[in-house]
Amino acid sequence: MARQAHLLLIPYPAQGHVPPLLKLAQKIAERGIKVTFVNTEFIEAKIMATMPENVEKGSLIRFVSIPDGIEHGDDRNDPFKTKDCMYRVMPGHLKELIEKINQSDQCEPITCVVADICLGWALEIAHEMGIPRAALVPYGPPTLAISYHVKKFFDAGIIDNDGYAMPTTDEFIWISEGTLPWKRNKYNWSCPNEPKIQKVFLEITCAVFETVRISNWVLSNSIYELDSSNCDLVPKILPIGPLLASNHSGNLAGSLMLEDSTCLRWLDSQAIGSVIYVALGSTTTLSRQQFEELALGLESSGQPFLWVVRSNLVNESLARFPDGFREKLADRGKIVEWAAQEKVLAHPSVACFLSHCGWNSTMEGLSMGVPFLCWPYFADQYQNRRFICEVWKIGLDLTSDENGIISRQEIQRKVRKLINDDAIKSNSLKIKEMAGKSLLEGGSSFINFERFIDQVKSN
Ligand code: UDP
């Protein structure tokens, strides 16, 4: 007889990675399956502090935390240090935790480990312990496919094997005929002017092949019909998206920052289909000049706007809003440090989403049928932008000038153009409908998720 299923889920400890795992945890728990959700202590403290009060903490899911090895006062933004610490410290703690659970009389042993695909070591531990395992992919199928096949570009000499993976000759690289090619220096590991970070991204990219090889399932936060050609290039893939908090009774978005709910009331007071929602994710930074241009572009657009300005959005300490900006635009512009993004995107007052095209934001925006203004910053965001503008045709691109700045005039022009573009609006609604249908009985994501659940239950 099959044992009672008990899944252990572990996200990569960062804002763009915790929410999709937490949304998956809710989806699994709603099927009556026990879930143990493992965060680092640092992340767990943040999640618990930002959980809505009406959510009974841990009612669906048991939260457990392990140390990440980063000392108090160490720089958590240093990608080398964090990666090193995690590799050194976390695997031992995870193994110990699984052993402890498996020996306990109080709960069922772990029957499946689901880890972020960036945590290949967690899946290796499950592999060694003989526990079935699934990788959850928080980025899109294009990034998954290029990561899985990247070795063939090294072998063919198309990308330099010098640790930074710069292209050698071609303008474009093609994973396979029928998929959108990748533009030179716009790869998922590309990080302009930050070679050290690019190296870390490349290491993560190169690890994907082995992680997929040792996984039993590769769960993708996407929809098969959105990008079937890239999905077809990766074995074991089960697209089960969009993973959305709003689809679950627990409604845990997994925010690491406190959401400012006043913006929802402010949206209620705005005209239907009028507001530009501006949010560039959790890590994007802007120069002082770029920040000012964005502010002035929003002002000159003439539209109301809701702008997420994180305390670390601007990378120069003296940056500030242009003189009189906040006072002048008090009625028309709402500025918050962090928003309940899914709820904002679902609000009827929102006309468009000025986004950095992170994959979560992309899935959330397209699921709500909101047209995009694309402002990618690094990594997979470039290719996500191309899918938004060129393949799905649900958004417009913002173009930089000769100094690399997106000018206020460009912002004003593209806002006007997007708001008046009926074809983009209609495509956005079609994609929204497709996303909704994929989750309903008989839809592709529904079927894939059921397949995963059935197999997990019968293990
Ligand atoms: N997000 C949010 N409030 C904000 C801005 C962003 O809740 O004000 C969430 C957003 O809904 C998404 C995540 O933060 O789930 C950002 O992930 P994404 O992959 O888009 O970008 P990253 O932060 O990884 O660059």
Short mmCIF file of C-alpha atoms and ligand atoms in Angstrom, two decimals:
data_model
loop_
_atom_site.label_atom_id
_atom_site.label_comp_id
_atom_site.label_asym_id
_atom_site.label_seq_id
_atom_site.Cartn_x
_atom_site.Cartn_y
_atom_site.Cartn_z
CA MET A 1 0.00 0.00 0.00
CA ALA A 2 1.28 3.51 -0.85
CA ARG A 3 2.54 5.50 2.13
CA GLN A 4 0.80 8.73 3.02
CA ALA A 5 2.44 11.47 0.95
CA HIS A 6 4.49 14.11 2.76
CA LEU A 7 6.30 16.62 0.55
CA LEU A 8 9.23 18.76 1.59
CA LEU A 9 9.53 22.01 -0.38
CA ILE A 10 12.61 24.22 -0.32
CA PRO A 11 12.95 27.53 -2.21
CA TYR A 12 16.11 29.41 -3.17
CA PRO A 13 16.23 32.14 -0.52
CA ALA A 14 15.31 35.23 -2.57
CA GLN A 15 12.19 37.26 -3.37
CA GLY A 16 11.75 36.02 -6.95
CA HIS A 17 12.07 32.38 -5.80
CA VAL A 18 10.08 32.00 -2.56
CA PRO A 19 6.63 33.01 -3.95
CA PRO A 20 6.33 30.35 -6.70
CA LEU A 21 7.33 27.57 -4.24
CA LEU A 22 4.91 28.88 -1.63
CA LYS A 23 2.10 29.06 -4.17
CA LEU A 24 2.90 25.48 -5.20
CA ALA A 25 2.89 24.45 -1.53
CA GLN A 26 -0.65 25.81 -1.20
CA LYS A 27 -1.76 24.00 -4.34
CA ILE A 28 -0.36 20.73 -2.98
CA ALA A 29 -1.72 21.23 0.55
CA GLU A 30 -5.18 21.88 -0.88
CA ARG A 31 -5.10 18.34 -2.22
CA GLY A 32 -4.90 17.14 1.35
CA ILE A 33 -1.19 16.38 1.15
CA LYS A 34 1.08 17.28 4.02
CA VAL A 35 3.75 19.86 3.18
CA THR A 36 6.84 20.84 5.14
CA PHE A 37 8.15 24.15 3.79
CA VAL A 38 11.83 24.78 4.54
CA ASN A 39 13.12 28.34 4.54
CA THR A 40 16.37 29.77 5.75
CA GLU A 41 15.95 31.38 9.17
CA PHE A 42 16.50 34.81 7.60
CA ILE A 43 13.74 34.32 5.01
CA GLU A 44 11.32 32.69 7.43
CA ALA A 45 11.49 35.68 9.77
CA LYS A 46 10.64 37.97 6.84
CA ILE A 47 7.76 35.83 5.60
CA MET A 48 6.20 35.48 9.03
CA ALA A 49 6.45 39.24 9.56
CA THR A 50 4.66 40.01 6.31
CA MET A 51 1.97 37.34 6.34
CA PRO A 52 -1.53 38.83 6.31
CA GLU A 53 -3.08 38.76 9.78
CA ASN A 54 -6.14 36.86 8.66
CA VAL A 55 -4.00 33.92 7.58
CA GLU A 56 -3.70 31.34 10.27
CA LYS A 57 0.07 30.89 10.12
CA GLY A 58 0.97 27.41 9.08
CA SER A 59 -2.61 26.15 8.87
CA LEU A 60 -2.07 24.46 5.53
CA ILE A 61 1.66 24.06 5.62
CA ARG A 62 4.22 23.39 8.32
CA PHE A 63 7.04 25.94 8.17
CA VAL A 64 10.52 24.89 9.28
CA SER A 65 13.74 26.87 9.05
CA ILE A 66 17.43 26.04 8.78
CA PRO A 67 20.47 28.35 9.02
CA ASP A 68 22.05 29.66 5.82
CA GLY A 69 25.49 30.15 7.41
CA ILE A 70 25.61 33.88 6.70
CA GLU A 71 26.77 35.70 9.82
CA HIS A 72 24.92 38.66 11.25
CA GLY A 73 26.43 41.78 9.64
CA ASP A 74 27.73 39.94 6.53
CA ASP A 75 26.71 41.36 3.17
CA ARG A 76 23.78 39.30 1.94
CA ASN A 77 23.97 41.03 -1.44
CA ASP A 78 27.38 39.52 -2.17
CA PRO A 79 26.51 36.68 -4.57
CA PHE A 80 29.78 34.78 -3.94
CA LYS A 81 29.54 34.86 -0.20
CA THR A 82 25.89 33.83 -0.11
CA LYS A 83 26.41 31.01 -2.58
CA ASP A 84 29.49 29.74 -0.73
CA CYS A 85 27.77 29.83 2.65
CA MET A 86 24.70 28.09 1.35
CA TYR A 87 26.72 25.30 -0.24
CA ARG A 88 28.80 24.84 2.87
CA VAL A 89 26.12 25.02 5.53
CA MET A 90 22.65 24.27 4.19
CA PRO A 91 23.07 20.73 2.80
CA GLY A 92 24.09 19.33 6.22
CA HIS A 93 21.11 20.97 7.90
CA LEU A 94 18.67 19.78 5.25
CA LYS A 95 19.89 16.21 5.44
CA GLU A 96 19.64 16.26 9.23
CA LEU A 97 16.11 17.68 9.03
CA ILE A 98 14.94 14.97 6.64
CA GLU A 99 16.52 12.26 8.81
CA LYS A 100 14.84 13.70 11.88
CA ILE A 101 11.42 13.80 10.19
CA ASN A 102 11.86 10.28 8.82
CA GLN A 103 12.70 8.88 12.26
CA SER A 104 9.91 10.71 14.05
CA ASP A 105 6.76 8.97 15.28
CA GLN A 106 4.88 12.27 15.08
CA CYS A 107 4.69 12.57 11.29
CA GLU A 108 4.96 10.63 8.06
CA PRO A 109 8.39 10.36 6.45
CA ILE A 110 9.24 12.60 3.51
CA THR A 111 8.02 10.95 0.31
CA CYS A 112 9.12 13.63 -2.16
CA VAL A 113 11.47 16.64 -2.13
CA VAL A 114 10.56 19.63 -4.32
CA ALA A 115 13.41 22.13 -4.62
CA ASP A 116 14.02 25.24 -6.66
CA ILE A 117 16.04 24.17 -9.69
CA CYS A 118 18.78 26.57 -8.51
CA LEU A 119 19.23 24.31 -5.44
CA GLY A 120 20.54 21.24 -7.26
CA TRP A 121 22.29 20.13 -4.05
CA ALA A 122 18.93 19.68 -2.29
CA LEU A 123 17.81 17.31 -5.03
CA GLU A 124 21.15 15.49 -4.84
CA ILE A 125 20.52 14.87 -1.14
CA ALA A 126 17.07 13.46 -1.96
CA HIS A 127 18.65 11.35 -4.70
CA GLU A 128 21.25 9.93 -2.31
CA MET A 129 18.54 9.19 0.27
CA GLY A 130 16.40 7.43 -2.35
CA ILE A 131 13.57 9.98 -2.08
CA PRO A 132 11.67 10.93 -5.28
CA ARG A 133 12.34 14.53 -6.27
CA ALA A 134 11.00 17.39 -8.37
CA ALA A 135 12.74 20.56 -9.52
CA LEU A 136 10.55 23.65 -9.56
CA VAL A 137 11.60 26.11 -12.26
CA PRO A 138 10.77 29.69 -11.27
CA TYR A 139 11.94 31.08 -14.63
CA GLY A 140 10.44 30.50 -18.05
CA PRO A 141 10.80 27.59 -20.51
CA PRO A 142 13.17 29.59 -22.80
CA THR A 143 15.67 29.94 -19.94
CA LEU A 144 15.20 26.35 -18.90
CA ALA A 145 15.79 25.12 -22.45
CA ILE A 146 18.94 27.19 -23.07
CA SER A 147 20.32 26.18 -19.66
CA TYR A 148 19.66 22.50 -20.32
CA HIS A 149 21.37 22.70 -23.74
CA VAL A 150 24.13 25.22 -22.99
CA LYS A 151 26.90 22.64 -23.20
CA LYS A 152 26.34 22.20 -26.90
CA PHE A 153 27.19 25.87 -27.46
CA PHE A 154 30.46 25.49 -25.56
CA ASP A 155 31.26 22.30 -27.46
CA ALA A 156 30.57 23.97 -30.80
CA GLY A 157 32.68 27.01 -29.81
CA ILE A 158 29.67 29.30 -30.28
CA ILE A 159 30.11 30.61 -26.75
CA ASP A 160 33.54 31.14 -25.19
CA ASN A 161 34.40 28.68 -22.48
CA ASP A 162 36.27 31.33 -20.48
CA GLY A 163 33.99 31.39 -17.46
CA TYR A 164 31.97 34.35 -18.74
CA ALA A 165 30.43 32.70 -21.80
CA MET A 166 30.67 35.57 -24.25
CA PRO A 167 29.53 34.80 -27.80
CA THR A 168 32.29 34.17 -30.33
CA THR A 169 30.75 34.85 -33.71
CA ASP A 170 27.03 34.68 -34.20
CA GLU A 171 24.63 37.52 -33.62
CA PHE A 172 21.97 35.00 -32.55
CA ILE A 173 22.17 31.56 -31.04
CA TRP A 174 19.51 28.97 -31.75
CA ILE A 175 18.72 26.08 -29.46
CA SER A 176 16.57 24.49 -32.11
CA GLU A 177 14.66 25.47 -35.22
CA GLY A 178 11.27 26.81 -34.28
CA THR A 179 12.35 28.43 -31.02
CA LEU A 180 13.01 32.13 -30.66
CA PRO A 181 16.79 32.62 -30.98
CA TRP A 182 18.80 34.32 -28.23
CA LYS A 183 20.38 37.67 -29.04
CA ARG A 184 24.08 38.31 -28.52
CA ASN A 185 24.79 39.25 -24.88
CA LYS A 186 21.14 38.98 -23.97
CA TYR A 187 21.42 35.49 -22.53
CA ASN A 188 19.92 34.33 -19.26
CA TRP A 189 23.34 34.66 -17.61
CA SER A 190 24.01 38.15 -19.05
CA CYS A 191 24.58 40.84 -16.49
CA PRO A 192 25.94 43.99 -18.15
CA ASN A 193 28.90 45.57 -16.29
CA GLU A 194 28.80 42.94 -13.52
CA PRO A 195 31.18 40.16 -14.66
CA LYS A 196 31.29 38.56 -11.20
CA ILE A 197 27.52 38.20 -11.06
CA GLN A 198 27.49 36.97 -14.66
CA LYS A 199 29.88 34.22 -13.61
CA VAL A 200 27.55 33.12 -10.79
CA PHE A 201 24.57 33.12 -13.20
CA LEU A 202 26.57 31.03 -15.64
CA GLU A 203 27.44 28.47 -12.97
CA ILE A 204 23.75 28.22 -12.08
CA THR A 205 22.93 27.80 -15.79
CA CYS A 206 25.50 25.05 -16.28
CA ALA A 207 24.20 23.09 -13.28
CA VAL A 208 20.72 22.71 -14.80
CA PHE A 209 21.49 19.71 -16.99
CA GLU A 210 22.57 17.56 -14.06
CA THR A 211 19.70 18.78 -11.87
CA VAL A 212 17.18 17.81 -14.54
CA ARG A 213 18.95 14.46 -14.99
CA ILE A 214 18.56 13.49 -11.33
CA SER A 215 14.99 14.82 -10.99
CA ASN A 216 11.89 12.71 -11.50
CA TRP A 217 9.78 15.74 -12.48
CA VAL A 218 10.58 19.23 -13.72
CA LEU A 219 7.71 21.49 -12.65
CA SER A 220 7.54 24.71 -14.64
CA ASN A 221 5.69 27.86 -13.62
CA SER A 222 4.44 28.26 -17.16
CA ILE A 223 1.74 27.06 -19.53
CA TYR A 224 2.51 24.57 -22.28
CA GLU A 225 0.61 26.53 -24.93
CA LEU A 226 2.58 29.72 -24.17
CA ASP A 227 5.83 28.27 -25.44
CA SER A 228 5.46 24.66 -26.52
CA SER A 229 8.69 24.65 -28.58
CA ASN A 230 10.94 25.37 -25.61
CA CYS A 231 8.92 23.04 -23.35
CA ASP A 232 9.46 20.24 -25.88
CA LEU A 233 13.23 20.63 -25.53
CA VAL A 234 13.35 19.67 -21.87
CA PRO A 235 12.73 16.12 -20.60
CA LYS A 236 10.39 15.43 -17.68
CA ILE A 237 8.87 18.91 -17.90
CA LEU A 238 5.38 19.48 -16.50
CA PRO A 239 4.19 23.07 -17.02
CA ILE A 240 1.72 23.66 -14.16
CA GLY A 241 1.42 27.46 -14.16
CA PRO A 242 0.46 30.10 -13.69
CA LEU A 243 1.21 29.70 -9.97
CA LEU A 244 -0.90 32.44 -8.41
CA ALA A 245 -1.63 33.23 -4.78
CA SER A 246 -5.13 34.40 -5.68
CA ASN A 247 -6.13 30.88 -6.72
CA HIS A 248 -5.71 29.55 -3.18
CA SER A 249 -7.64 29.91 0.01
CA GLY A 250 -4.47 30.61 2.00
CA ASN A 251 -3.60 33.40 -0.47
CA LEU A 252 0.02 33.53 0.66
CA ALA A 253 1.97 35.60 -1.88
CA GLY A 254 5.33 34.92 -0.21
CA SER A 255 6.36 38.57 -0.03
CA LEU A 256 9.53 39.26 1.90
CA MET A 257 8.54 42.91 2.23
CA LEU A 258 5.51 44.43 3.88
CA GLU A 259 2.80 45.18 1.30
CA ASP A 260 1.33 48.67 1.39
CA SER A 261 -2.38 48.00 1.04
CA THR A 262 -3.30 51.69 0.78
CA CYS A 263 -2.61 51.45 -2.93
CA LEU A 264 -5.64 49.18 -3.42
CA ARG A 265 -7.94 51.82 -1.93
CA TRP A 266 -6.23 54.44 -4.08
CA LEU A 267 -6.82 52.28 -7.17
CA ASP A 268 -10.53 52.12 -6.25
CA SER A 269 -10.67 55.89 -6.67
CA GLN A 270 -9.14 55.89 -10.18
CA ALA A 271 -10.92 55.54 -13.52
CA ILE A 272 -11.21 52.04 -15.01
CA GLY A 273 -8.27 51.21 -17.29
CA SER A 274 -6.34 54.40 -16.54
CA VAL A 275 -3.42 53.59 -14.19
CA ILE A 276 0.16 52.78 -15.17
CA TYR A 277 1.50 50.26 -12.63
CA VAL A 278 5.29 50.60 -12.38
CA ALA A 279 7.25 47.88 -10.58
CA LEU A 280 10.72 46.68 -11.45
CA GLY A 281 10.91 43.62 -9.20
CA SER A 282 12.97 43.03 -6.10
CA THR A 283 16.55 43.63 -7.29
CA THR A 284 16.59 46.10 -10.21
CA THR A 285 18.45 49.32 -9.48
CA LEU A 286 18.41 52.61 -11.40
CA SER A 287 20.97 55.39 -11.68
CA ARG A 288 19.96 58.75 -10.29
CA GLN A 289 19.55 60.17 -13.79
CA GLN A 290 17.42 57.21 -14.91
CA PHE A 291 15.24 57.48 -11.81
CA GLU A 292 14.57 61.17 -12.54
CA GLU A 293 13.76 60.46 -16.18
CA LEU A 294 11.28 57.80 -15.15
CA ALA A 295 9.64 60.20 -12.69
CA LEU A 296 9.39 62.93 -15.33
CA GLY A 297 8.17 60.45 -17.95
CA LEU A 298 5.35 59.35 -15.65
CA GLU A 299 4.50 62.97 -14.95
CA SER A 300 4.38 63.91 -18.63
CA SER A 301 2.34 60.83 -19.57
CA GLY A 302 -0.72 62.55 -18.13
CA GLN A 303 -1.97 59.19 -16.75
CA PRO A 304 -2.39 58.28 -13.09
CA PHE A 305 0.34 55.94 -11.92
CA LEU A 306 1.15 53.59 -9.06
CA TRP A 307 4.90 53.32 -8.67
CA VAL A 308 6.76 50.84 -6.45
CA VAL A 309 9.87 52.66 -5.21
CA ARG A 310 11.85 50.27 -3.02
CA SER A 311 14.23 51.93 -0.58
CA ASN A 312 17.14 50.46 -2.59
CA LEU A 313 15.74 51.13 -6.08
CA VAL A 314 18.26 53.86 -6.78
CA ASN A 315 21.91 52.95 -6.60
CA GLU A 316 23.16 56.42 -5.68
CA SER A 317 22.56 57.69 -2.21
CA LEU A 318 21.73 61.27 -3.21
CA ALA A 319 18.92 60.31 -5.56
CA ARG A 320 15.60 61.94 -4.89
CA PHE A 321 12.40 62.84 -6.67
CA PRO A 322 12.54 65.90 -8.94
CA ASP A 323 11.66 69.15 -7.12
CA GLY A 324 7.98 69.39 -6.27
CA PHE A 325 7.22 66.02 -7.92
CA ARG A 326 5.42 64.41 -5.02
CA GLU A 327 3.44 67.49 -4.06
CA LYS A 328 2.43 68.29 -7.63
CA LEU A 329 1.33 64.73 -8.37
CA ALA A 330 -0.22 63.91 -5.01
CA ASP A 331 -3.60 63.13 -6.61
CA ARG A 332 -2.36 61.49 -9.75
CA GLY A 333 0.63 59.48 -8.55
CA LYS A 334 0.73 56.95 -5.73
CA ILE A 335 4.15 55.84 -4.53
CA VAL A 336 4.63 52.78 -2.30
CA GLU A 337 7.64 50.77 -1.15
CA TRP A 338 6.02 47.42 -1.97
CA ALA A 339 2.61 46.51 -3.35
CA ALA A 340 0.38 43.44 -3.30
CA GLN A 341 1.31 42.97 -6.95
CA GLU A 342 -1.16 40.27 -7.94
CA LYS A 343 -4.04 42.22 -6.42
CA VAL A 344 -2.87 45.41 -8.13
CA LEU A 345 -2.63 43.70 -11.52
CA ALA A 346 -6.11 42.25 -11.09
CA HIS A 347 -7.60 45.67 -10.33
CA PRO A 348 -9.80 47.08 -13.11
CA SER A 349 -8.22 50.55 -12.84
CA VAL A 350 -4.86 49.26 -14.08
CA ALA A 351 -4.21 50.00 -17.76
CA CYS A 352 -0.69 48.69 -18.19
CA PHE A 353 2.31 47.26 -16.35
CA LEU A 354 5.69 48.96 -16.71
CA SER A 355 7.78 45.95 -15.76
CA HIS A 356 11.35 44.67 -15.67
CA CYS A 357 9.97 41.39 -17.13
CA GLY A 358 11.05 39.09 -14.30
CA TRP A 359 9.35 35.74 -14.88
CA ASN A 360 6.97 35.98 -11.90
CA SER A 361 5.89 39.45 -12.96
CA THR A 362 5.48 38.22 -16.52
CA MET A 363 3.24 35.34 -15.46
CA GLU A 364 1.24 37.53 -13.09
CA GLY A 365 0.73 40.29 -15.67
CA LEU A 366 -0.28 37.99 -18.48
CA SER A 367 -2.62 36.00 -16.24
CA MET A 368 -4.47 39.23 -15.41
CA GLY A 369 -4.56 40.35 -19.06
CA VAL A 370 -2.53 43.52 -18.45
CA PRO A 371 -0.46 44.89 -21.39
CA PHE A 372 3.25 45.43 -20.68
CA LEU A 373 5.74 48.21 -21.14
CA CYS A 374 9.04 46.34 -21.01
CA TRP A 375 12.13 47.55 -19.20
CA PRO A 376 14.42 44.53 -18.74
CA TYR A 377 17.47 44.93 -16.59
CA PHE A 378 19.44 41.68 -16.85
CA ALA A 379 19.46 37.89 -17.33
CA ASP A 380 16.28 36.13 -18.52
CA GLN A 381 14.38 39.42 -18.49
CA TYR A 382 15.69 40.21 -22.02
CA GLN A 383 14.25 37.06 -23.55
CA ASN A 384 11.02 37.39 -21.53
CA ARG A 385 10.67 40.84 -23.06
CA ARG A 386 11.03 39.37 -26.57
CA PHE A 387 8.29 36.86 -25.86
CA ILE A 388 6.03 39.62 -24.54
CA CYS A 389 6.61 41.97 -27.50
CA GLU A 390 7.40 39.68 -30.44
CA VAL A 391 5.72 36.34 -29.77
CA TRP A 392 2.64 36.96 -27.65
CA LYS A 393 2.38 40.61 -28.79
CA ILE A 394 1.05 41.81 -25.44
CA GLY A 395 3.41 44.70 -24.86
CA LEU A 396 5.81 47.32 -26.14
CA ASP A 397 9.50 47.74 -25.60
CA LEU A 398 11.08 50.86 -24.08
CA THR A 399 14.21 51.78 -26.03
CA SER A 400 17.28 53.46 -24.52
CA ASP A 401 18.92 56.47 -26.16
CA GLU A 402 22.59 56.66 -27.21
CA ASN A 403 23.61 57.18 -23.56
CA GLY A 404 21.77 54.06 -22.39
CA ILE A 405 18.98 56.10 -20.79
CA ILE A 406 15.27 55.54 -21.31
CA SER A 407 14.18 59.14 -21.74
CA ARG A 408 11.04 60.80 -20.37
CA GLN A 409 9.92 61.37 -23.99
CA GLU A 410 10.26 57.65 -24.77
CA ILE A 411 8.19 56.78 -21.69
CA GLN A 412 5.53 59.33 -22.54
CA ARG A 413 5.41 58.18 -26.19
CA LYS A 414 5.15 54.47 -25.41
CA VAL A 415 2.55 54.93 -22.67
CA ARG A 416 0.34 56.81 -25.14
CA LYS A 417 0.95 54.23 -27.85
CA LEU A 418 0.21 51.27 -25.58
CA ILE A 419 -2.92 52.75 -24.08
CA ASN A 420 -4.34 53.30 -27.58
CA ASP A 421 -3.29 49.93 -29.02
CA ASP A 422 -6.41 47.79 -29.35
CA ALA A 423 -4.56 44.83 -30.89
CA ILE A 424 -2.28 44.52 -27.84
CA LYS A 425 -5.26 44.84 -25.50
CA SER A 426 -7.11 42.12 -27.35
CA ASN A 427 -4.05 39.79 -27.41
CA SER A 428 -3.60 40.35 -23.67
CA LEU A 429 -7.18 39.29 -23.02
CA LYS A 430 -6.75 36.18 -25.20
CA ILE A 431 -3.64 35.15 -23.26
CA LYS A 432 -5.45 35.79 -19.97
CA GLU A 433 -8.24 33.51 -21.13
CA MET A 434 -5.75 30.85 -22.17
CA ALA A 435 -3.99 31.06 -18.79
CA GLY A 436 -7.29 30.74 -16.95
CA LYS A 437 -8.39 27.76 -19.06
CA SER A 438 -5.11 25.91 -18.54
CA LEU A 439 -5.89 25.71 -14.82
CA LEU A 440 -9.45 24.47 -15.24
CA GLU A 441 -10.38 20.81 -15.41
CA GLY A 442 -9.11 19.44 -18.72
CA GLY A 443 -6.62 22.31 -19.20
CA SER A 444 -2.93 21.50 -19.80
CA SER A 445 -1.63 22.79 -16.46
CA PHE A 446 -4.49 21.12 -14.61
CA ILE A 447 -3.72 17.78 -16.25
CA ASN A 448 0.04 18.10 -15.60
CA PHE A 449 -0.51 18.95 -11.95
CA GLU A 450 -2.92 16.04 -11.50
CA ARG A 451 -0.36 13.72 -13.08
CA PHE A 452 2.27 14.91 -10.61
CA ILE A 453 -0.09 14.54 -7.63
CA ASP A 454 -1.22 11.06 -8.70
CA GLN A 455 2.37 9.89 -9.04
CA VAL A 456 3.44 11.47 -5.77
CA LYS A 457 0.51 9.83 -3.97
CA SER A 458 1.25 6.40 -5.37
CA ASN A 459 4.95 6.41 -4.48
N1 UDP B 1 6.31 41.93 -6.06
C1 UDP B 1 5.41 42.30 -5.08
N2 UDP B 1 5.26 43.63 -4.83
C2 UDP B 1 5.95 44.59 -5.47
C3 UDP B 1 6.86 44.20 -6.47
C4 UDP B 1 7.01 42.86 -6.74
O1 UDP B 1 4.75 41.44 -4.47
O2 UDP B 1 5.75 45.76 -5.16
C5 UDP B 1 6.47 40.49 -6.32
C6 UDP B 1 5.89 40.11 -7.66
O3 UDP B 1 4.50 39.85 -7.53
C7 UDP B 1 6.70 38.90 -8.05
C8 UDP B 1 8.04 39.10 -7.32
O4 UDP B 1 7.84 40.16 -6.39
O5 UDP B 1 6.07 37.72 -7.58
C9 UDP B 1 9.16 39.53 -8.26
O6 UDP B 1 9.56 38.43 -8.99
P1 UDP B 1 10.09 38.59 -10.49
O7 UDP B 1 10.44 37.23 -10.97
O8 UDP B 1 9.10 39.33 -11.33
O9 UDP B 1 11.35 39.53 -10.37
P2 UDP B 1 12.67 39.52 -9.45
O10 UDP B 1 12.33 40.23 -8.20
O11 UDP B 1 13.06 38.09 -9.22
O12 UDP B 1 13.64 40.29 -10.28
#
